[in-house]
Short mmCIF file of C-alpha atoms in Angstrom, two decimals:
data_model
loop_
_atom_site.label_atom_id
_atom_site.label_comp_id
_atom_site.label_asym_id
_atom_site.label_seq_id
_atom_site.Cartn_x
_atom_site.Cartn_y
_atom_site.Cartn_z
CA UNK A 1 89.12 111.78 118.58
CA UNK A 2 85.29 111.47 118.90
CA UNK A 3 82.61 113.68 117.63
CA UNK A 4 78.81 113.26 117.19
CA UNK A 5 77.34 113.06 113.78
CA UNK A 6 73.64 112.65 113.16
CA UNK A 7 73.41 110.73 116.44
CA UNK A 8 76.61 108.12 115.97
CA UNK A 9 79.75 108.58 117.41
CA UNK A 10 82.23 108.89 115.21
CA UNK A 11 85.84 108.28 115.88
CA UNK A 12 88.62 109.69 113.63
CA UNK A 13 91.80 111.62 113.24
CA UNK A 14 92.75 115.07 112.31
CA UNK A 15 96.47 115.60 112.10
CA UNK A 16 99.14 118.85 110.53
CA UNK A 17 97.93 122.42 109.92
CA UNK A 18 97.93 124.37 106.73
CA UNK A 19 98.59 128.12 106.81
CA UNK A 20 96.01 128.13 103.43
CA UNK A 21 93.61 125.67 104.61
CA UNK A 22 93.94 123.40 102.41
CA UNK A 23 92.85 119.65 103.34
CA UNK A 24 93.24 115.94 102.69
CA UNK A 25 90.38 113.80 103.60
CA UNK A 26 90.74 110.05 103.55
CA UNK A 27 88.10 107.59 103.25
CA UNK A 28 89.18 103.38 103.61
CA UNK A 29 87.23 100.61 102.46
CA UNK A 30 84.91 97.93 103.42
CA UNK A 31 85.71 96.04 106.91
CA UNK A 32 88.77 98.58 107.01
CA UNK A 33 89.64 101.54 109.31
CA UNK A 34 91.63 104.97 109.77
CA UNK A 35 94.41 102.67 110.96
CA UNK A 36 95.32 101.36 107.97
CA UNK A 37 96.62 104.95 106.76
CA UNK A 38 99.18 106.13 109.69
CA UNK A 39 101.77 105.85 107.07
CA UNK A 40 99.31 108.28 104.42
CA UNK A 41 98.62 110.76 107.54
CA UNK A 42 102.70 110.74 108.67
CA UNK A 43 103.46 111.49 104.83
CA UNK A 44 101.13 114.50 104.55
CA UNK A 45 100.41 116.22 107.92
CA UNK A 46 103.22 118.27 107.43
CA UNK A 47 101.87 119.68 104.18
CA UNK A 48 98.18 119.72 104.80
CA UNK A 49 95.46 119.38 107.46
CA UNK A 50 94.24 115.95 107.20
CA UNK A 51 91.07 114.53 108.56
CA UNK A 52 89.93 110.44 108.44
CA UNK A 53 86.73 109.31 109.87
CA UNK A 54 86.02 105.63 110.70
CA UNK A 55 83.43 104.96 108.81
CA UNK A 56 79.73 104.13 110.38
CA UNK A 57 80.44 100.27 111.14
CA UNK A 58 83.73 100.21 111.03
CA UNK A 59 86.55 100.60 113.44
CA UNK A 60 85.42 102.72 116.42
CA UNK A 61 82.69 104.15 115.07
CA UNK A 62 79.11 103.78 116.15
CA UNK A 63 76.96 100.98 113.62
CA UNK A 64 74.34 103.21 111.30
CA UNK A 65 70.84 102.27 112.96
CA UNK A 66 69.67 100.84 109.81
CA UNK A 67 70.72 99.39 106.65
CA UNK A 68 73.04 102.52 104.85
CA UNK A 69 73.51 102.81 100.72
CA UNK A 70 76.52 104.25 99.00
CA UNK A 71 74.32 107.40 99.25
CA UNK A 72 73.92 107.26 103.11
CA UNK A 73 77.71 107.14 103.71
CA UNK A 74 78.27 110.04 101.17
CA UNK A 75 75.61 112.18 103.04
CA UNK A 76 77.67 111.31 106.42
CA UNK A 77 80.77 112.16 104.32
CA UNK A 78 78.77 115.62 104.04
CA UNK A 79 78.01 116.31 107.15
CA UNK A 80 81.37 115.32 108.59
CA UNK A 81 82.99 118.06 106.32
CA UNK A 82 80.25 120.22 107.58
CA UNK A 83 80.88 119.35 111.12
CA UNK A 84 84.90 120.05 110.64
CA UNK A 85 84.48 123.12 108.50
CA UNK A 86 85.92 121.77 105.59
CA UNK A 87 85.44 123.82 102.38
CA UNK A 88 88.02 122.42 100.12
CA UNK A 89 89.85 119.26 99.58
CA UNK A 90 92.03 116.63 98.22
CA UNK A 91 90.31 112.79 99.09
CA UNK A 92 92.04 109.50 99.36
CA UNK A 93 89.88 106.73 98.81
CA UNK A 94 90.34 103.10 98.72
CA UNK A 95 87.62 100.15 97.77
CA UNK A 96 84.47 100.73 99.06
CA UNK A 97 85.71 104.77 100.11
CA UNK A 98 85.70 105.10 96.41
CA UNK A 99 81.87 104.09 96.15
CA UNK A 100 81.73 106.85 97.57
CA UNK A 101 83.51 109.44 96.18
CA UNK A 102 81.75 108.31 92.88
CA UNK A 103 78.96 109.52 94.62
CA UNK A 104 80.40 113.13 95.88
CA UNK A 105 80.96 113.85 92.68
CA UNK A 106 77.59 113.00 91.01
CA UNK A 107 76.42 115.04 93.49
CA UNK A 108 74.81 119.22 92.74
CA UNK A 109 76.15 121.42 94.84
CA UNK A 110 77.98 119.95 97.66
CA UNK A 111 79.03 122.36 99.91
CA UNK A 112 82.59 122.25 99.82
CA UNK A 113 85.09 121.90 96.82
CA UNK A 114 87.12 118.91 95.92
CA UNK A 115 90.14 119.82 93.97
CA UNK A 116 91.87 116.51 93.25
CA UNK A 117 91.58 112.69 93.84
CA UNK A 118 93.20 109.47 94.32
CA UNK A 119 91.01 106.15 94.23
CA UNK A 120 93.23 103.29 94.95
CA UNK A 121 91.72 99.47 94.49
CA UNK A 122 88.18 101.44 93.86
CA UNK A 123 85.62 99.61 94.14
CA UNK A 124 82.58 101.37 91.75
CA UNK A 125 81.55 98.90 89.17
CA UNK A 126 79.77 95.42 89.16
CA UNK A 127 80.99 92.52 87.63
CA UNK A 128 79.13 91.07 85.07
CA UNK A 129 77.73 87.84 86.49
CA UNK A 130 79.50 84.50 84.83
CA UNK A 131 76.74 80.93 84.55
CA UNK A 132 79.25 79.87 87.53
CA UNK A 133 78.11 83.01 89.56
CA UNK A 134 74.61 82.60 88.40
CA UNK A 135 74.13 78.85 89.16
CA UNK A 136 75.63 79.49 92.34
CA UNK A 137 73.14 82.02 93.32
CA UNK A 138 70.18 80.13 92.14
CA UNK A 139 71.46 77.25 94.45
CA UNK A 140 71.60 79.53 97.51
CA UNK A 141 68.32 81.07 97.20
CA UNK A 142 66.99 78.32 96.33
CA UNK A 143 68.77 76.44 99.96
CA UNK A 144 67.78 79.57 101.95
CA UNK A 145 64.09 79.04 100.89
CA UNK A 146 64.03 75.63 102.31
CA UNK A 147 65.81 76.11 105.29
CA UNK A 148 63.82 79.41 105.92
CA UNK A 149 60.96 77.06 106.68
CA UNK A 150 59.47 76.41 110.22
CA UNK A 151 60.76 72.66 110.15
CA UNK A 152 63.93 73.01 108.77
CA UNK A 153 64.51 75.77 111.42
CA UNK A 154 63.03 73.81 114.42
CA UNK A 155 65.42 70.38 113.20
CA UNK A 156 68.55 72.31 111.81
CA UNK A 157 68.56 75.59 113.84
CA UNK A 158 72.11 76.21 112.36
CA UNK A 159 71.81 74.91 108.45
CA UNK A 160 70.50 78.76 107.37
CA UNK A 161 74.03 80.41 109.20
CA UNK A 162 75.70 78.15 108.11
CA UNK A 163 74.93 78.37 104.27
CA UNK A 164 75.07 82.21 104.34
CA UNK A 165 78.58 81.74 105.54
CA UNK A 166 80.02 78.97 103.23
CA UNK A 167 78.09 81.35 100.11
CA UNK A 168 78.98 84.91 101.61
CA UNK A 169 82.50 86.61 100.88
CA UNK A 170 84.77 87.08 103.59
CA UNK A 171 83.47 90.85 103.93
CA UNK A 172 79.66 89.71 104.43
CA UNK A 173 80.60 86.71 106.85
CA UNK A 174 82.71 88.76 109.61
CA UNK A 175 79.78 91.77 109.20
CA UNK A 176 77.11 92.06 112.05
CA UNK A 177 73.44 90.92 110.78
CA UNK A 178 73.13 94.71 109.90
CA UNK A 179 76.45 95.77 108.24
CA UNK A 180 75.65 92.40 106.20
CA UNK A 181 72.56 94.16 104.88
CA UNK A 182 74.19 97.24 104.04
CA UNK A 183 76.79 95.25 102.20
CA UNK A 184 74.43 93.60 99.81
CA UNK A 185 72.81 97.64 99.33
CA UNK A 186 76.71 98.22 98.12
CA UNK A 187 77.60 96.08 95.94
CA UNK A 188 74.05 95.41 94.30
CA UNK A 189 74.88 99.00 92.91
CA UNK A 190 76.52 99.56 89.36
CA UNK A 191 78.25 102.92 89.58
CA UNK A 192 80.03 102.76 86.32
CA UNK A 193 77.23 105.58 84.55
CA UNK A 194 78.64 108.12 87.38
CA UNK A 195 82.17 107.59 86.64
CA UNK A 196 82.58 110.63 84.28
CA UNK A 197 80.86 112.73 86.44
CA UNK A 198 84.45 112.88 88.34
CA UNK A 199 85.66 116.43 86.89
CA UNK A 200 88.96 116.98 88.51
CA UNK A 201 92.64 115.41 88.19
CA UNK A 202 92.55 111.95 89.28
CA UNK A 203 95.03 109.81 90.41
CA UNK A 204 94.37 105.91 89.90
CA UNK A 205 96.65 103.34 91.66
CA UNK A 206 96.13 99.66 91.34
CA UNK A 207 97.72 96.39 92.64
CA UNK A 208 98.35 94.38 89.39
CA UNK A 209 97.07 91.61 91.40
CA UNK A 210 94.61 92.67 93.02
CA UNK A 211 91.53 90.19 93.25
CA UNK A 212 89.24 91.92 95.32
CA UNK A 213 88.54 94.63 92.19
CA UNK A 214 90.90 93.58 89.04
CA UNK A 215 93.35 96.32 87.54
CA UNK A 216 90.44 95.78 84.28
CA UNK A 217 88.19 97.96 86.52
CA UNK A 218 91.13 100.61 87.05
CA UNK A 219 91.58 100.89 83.79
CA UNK A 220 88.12 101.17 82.80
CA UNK A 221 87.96 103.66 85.04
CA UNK A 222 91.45 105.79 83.22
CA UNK A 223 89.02 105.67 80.15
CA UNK A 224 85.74 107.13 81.92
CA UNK A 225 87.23 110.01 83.88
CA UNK A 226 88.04 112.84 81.86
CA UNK A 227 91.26 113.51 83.57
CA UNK A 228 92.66 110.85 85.04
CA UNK A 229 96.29 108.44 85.17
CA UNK A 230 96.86 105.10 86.25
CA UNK A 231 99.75 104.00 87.73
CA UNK A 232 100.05 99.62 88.61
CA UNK A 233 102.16 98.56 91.21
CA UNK A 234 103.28 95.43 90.06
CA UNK A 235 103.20 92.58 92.09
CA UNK A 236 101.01 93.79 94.71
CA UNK A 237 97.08 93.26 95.47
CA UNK A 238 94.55 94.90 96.70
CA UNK A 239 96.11 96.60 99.58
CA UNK A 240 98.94 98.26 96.99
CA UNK A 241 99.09 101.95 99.16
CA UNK A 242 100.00 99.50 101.74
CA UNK A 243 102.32 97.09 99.99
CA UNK A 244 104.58 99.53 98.75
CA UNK A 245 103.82 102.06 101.15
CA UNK A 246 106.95 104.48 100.41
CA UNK A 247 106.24 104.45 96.50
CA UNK A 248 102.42 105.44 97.28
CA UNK A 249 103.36 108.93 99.17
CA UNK A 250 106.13 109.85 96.75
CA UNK A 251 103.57 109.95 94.16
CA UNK A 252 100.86 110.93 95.59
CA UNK A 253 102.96 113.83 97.30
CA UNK A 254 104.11 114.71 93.12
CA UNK A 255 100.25 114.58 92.56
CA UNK A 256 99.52 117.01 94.97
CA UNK A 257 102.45 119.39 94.58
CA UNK A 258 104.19 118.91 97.82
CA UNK A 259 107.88 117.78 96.21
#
């Protein structure tokens, strides 16, 4: 489906009915789409309405027409709830969806209710940097000054694309010039202060693997959220609601009351 929000087109899904209105909204992660939870969606239409948006720049939605925050997205996440009538739900977040639901809940008077969450692989807090990191970044900027110059330009046309890509993380290199810069907005943000903002049950599900954001920032996260459980799926990374697909919906169908 396709729907118009603050000028973008939106695609996303809305599946199931729910005699009490009560809703599941799911929200993926960085370079990710609505795809990615058919399985989530199959598991819970029959229980719940449940509504998930491609995100701006991702999947078949339209690109934001300039660089977005964590706060941009959550004010889209707004206005999409707006624009579907939603007044109370349950979100699903994974990675870079749970940036965002940080931000929901640091949030005054949003205006609908969220009753319970899940943040699987969240992404939230900053790493501290290591010397490796830090040496590594002096070296780039210190690269993308030179070959930012006229000369270098006019005699290596390609050095400058090509450094960004041998420095940049998979997510930054296969992002358009202007998802790139909202990338760097994302992650240059430490949301670990907001954590205990997040004042309802919470369900925490990690890859023991995972090295995209380690099972440490999971369980940080189990200390900083007032009511909260972690469960680790052992063996699997960051994609763990994937991995072991059939475990994820029986408990997050316990979580939400549904068997």
């Amino acid at each position: 489906m396709i729907t118009e929000i603050n000028g973008l087109n939106i695609n996303y899904i809305c599946e199931g009915e729910n005699a009490e209105g009560k809703c599941v909204l799911l929200l993926h992660g960085w370079g990710a789409n609505i795809k990615l939870f058919s399985h989530i969606i199959s598991c819970l239409s029959p229980h719940f309405k449940v509504y998930a948006p491609d995100l701006p720049g991702f999947g078949e939605s339209g690109e934001p027409k300039e660089p977005w925050s964590v706060d941009d997205y959550a004010d889209f996440v707004i206005s999409f709830c707006e624009k579907n009538g939603i007044k109370s739900c349950y979100i699903i977040a994974h990675s870079f969806g749970g940036r965002i639901t940080i931000k929901l809940m640091s949030r005054e008077n949003i205006p609908f209710d969220i009753q319970k969450i899940v943040l699987t692989g969240s992404a939230g807090i900053k790493p501290k940097p290591t010397l490796k990191g830090k040496l590594k970044t002096r070296c780039y900027k210190i690269g993308k000054g030179i070959l930012s110059t006229k000369i270098c330009k006019k005699i290596m046309p390609d050095a400058l694309e090509n450094l960004r890509r041998k420095n940049g993380s998979a997510d930054y290199n296969a992002a358009s010039p202007l998802m790139r810069q909202c990338l760097v907005k994302v992650v240059n943000e430490d949301l670990t202060s907001l954590i205990p903002n997040i004042d309802v049950p919470t369900l925490l599900v990690w890859g023991e693997s995972d090295d995209a954001v380690p099972l440490s920032d999971g369980q940080l996260m189990e200390k900083l959220i007032p009511d909260a459980g972690l469960v680790v799926f052992e063996g699997c990374g960051h994609y763990a609601f994937l991995e072991q697909g059939g475990r994820f919906c029986r408990i997050i169908s316990s979580f939400f009351n549904i068997i």
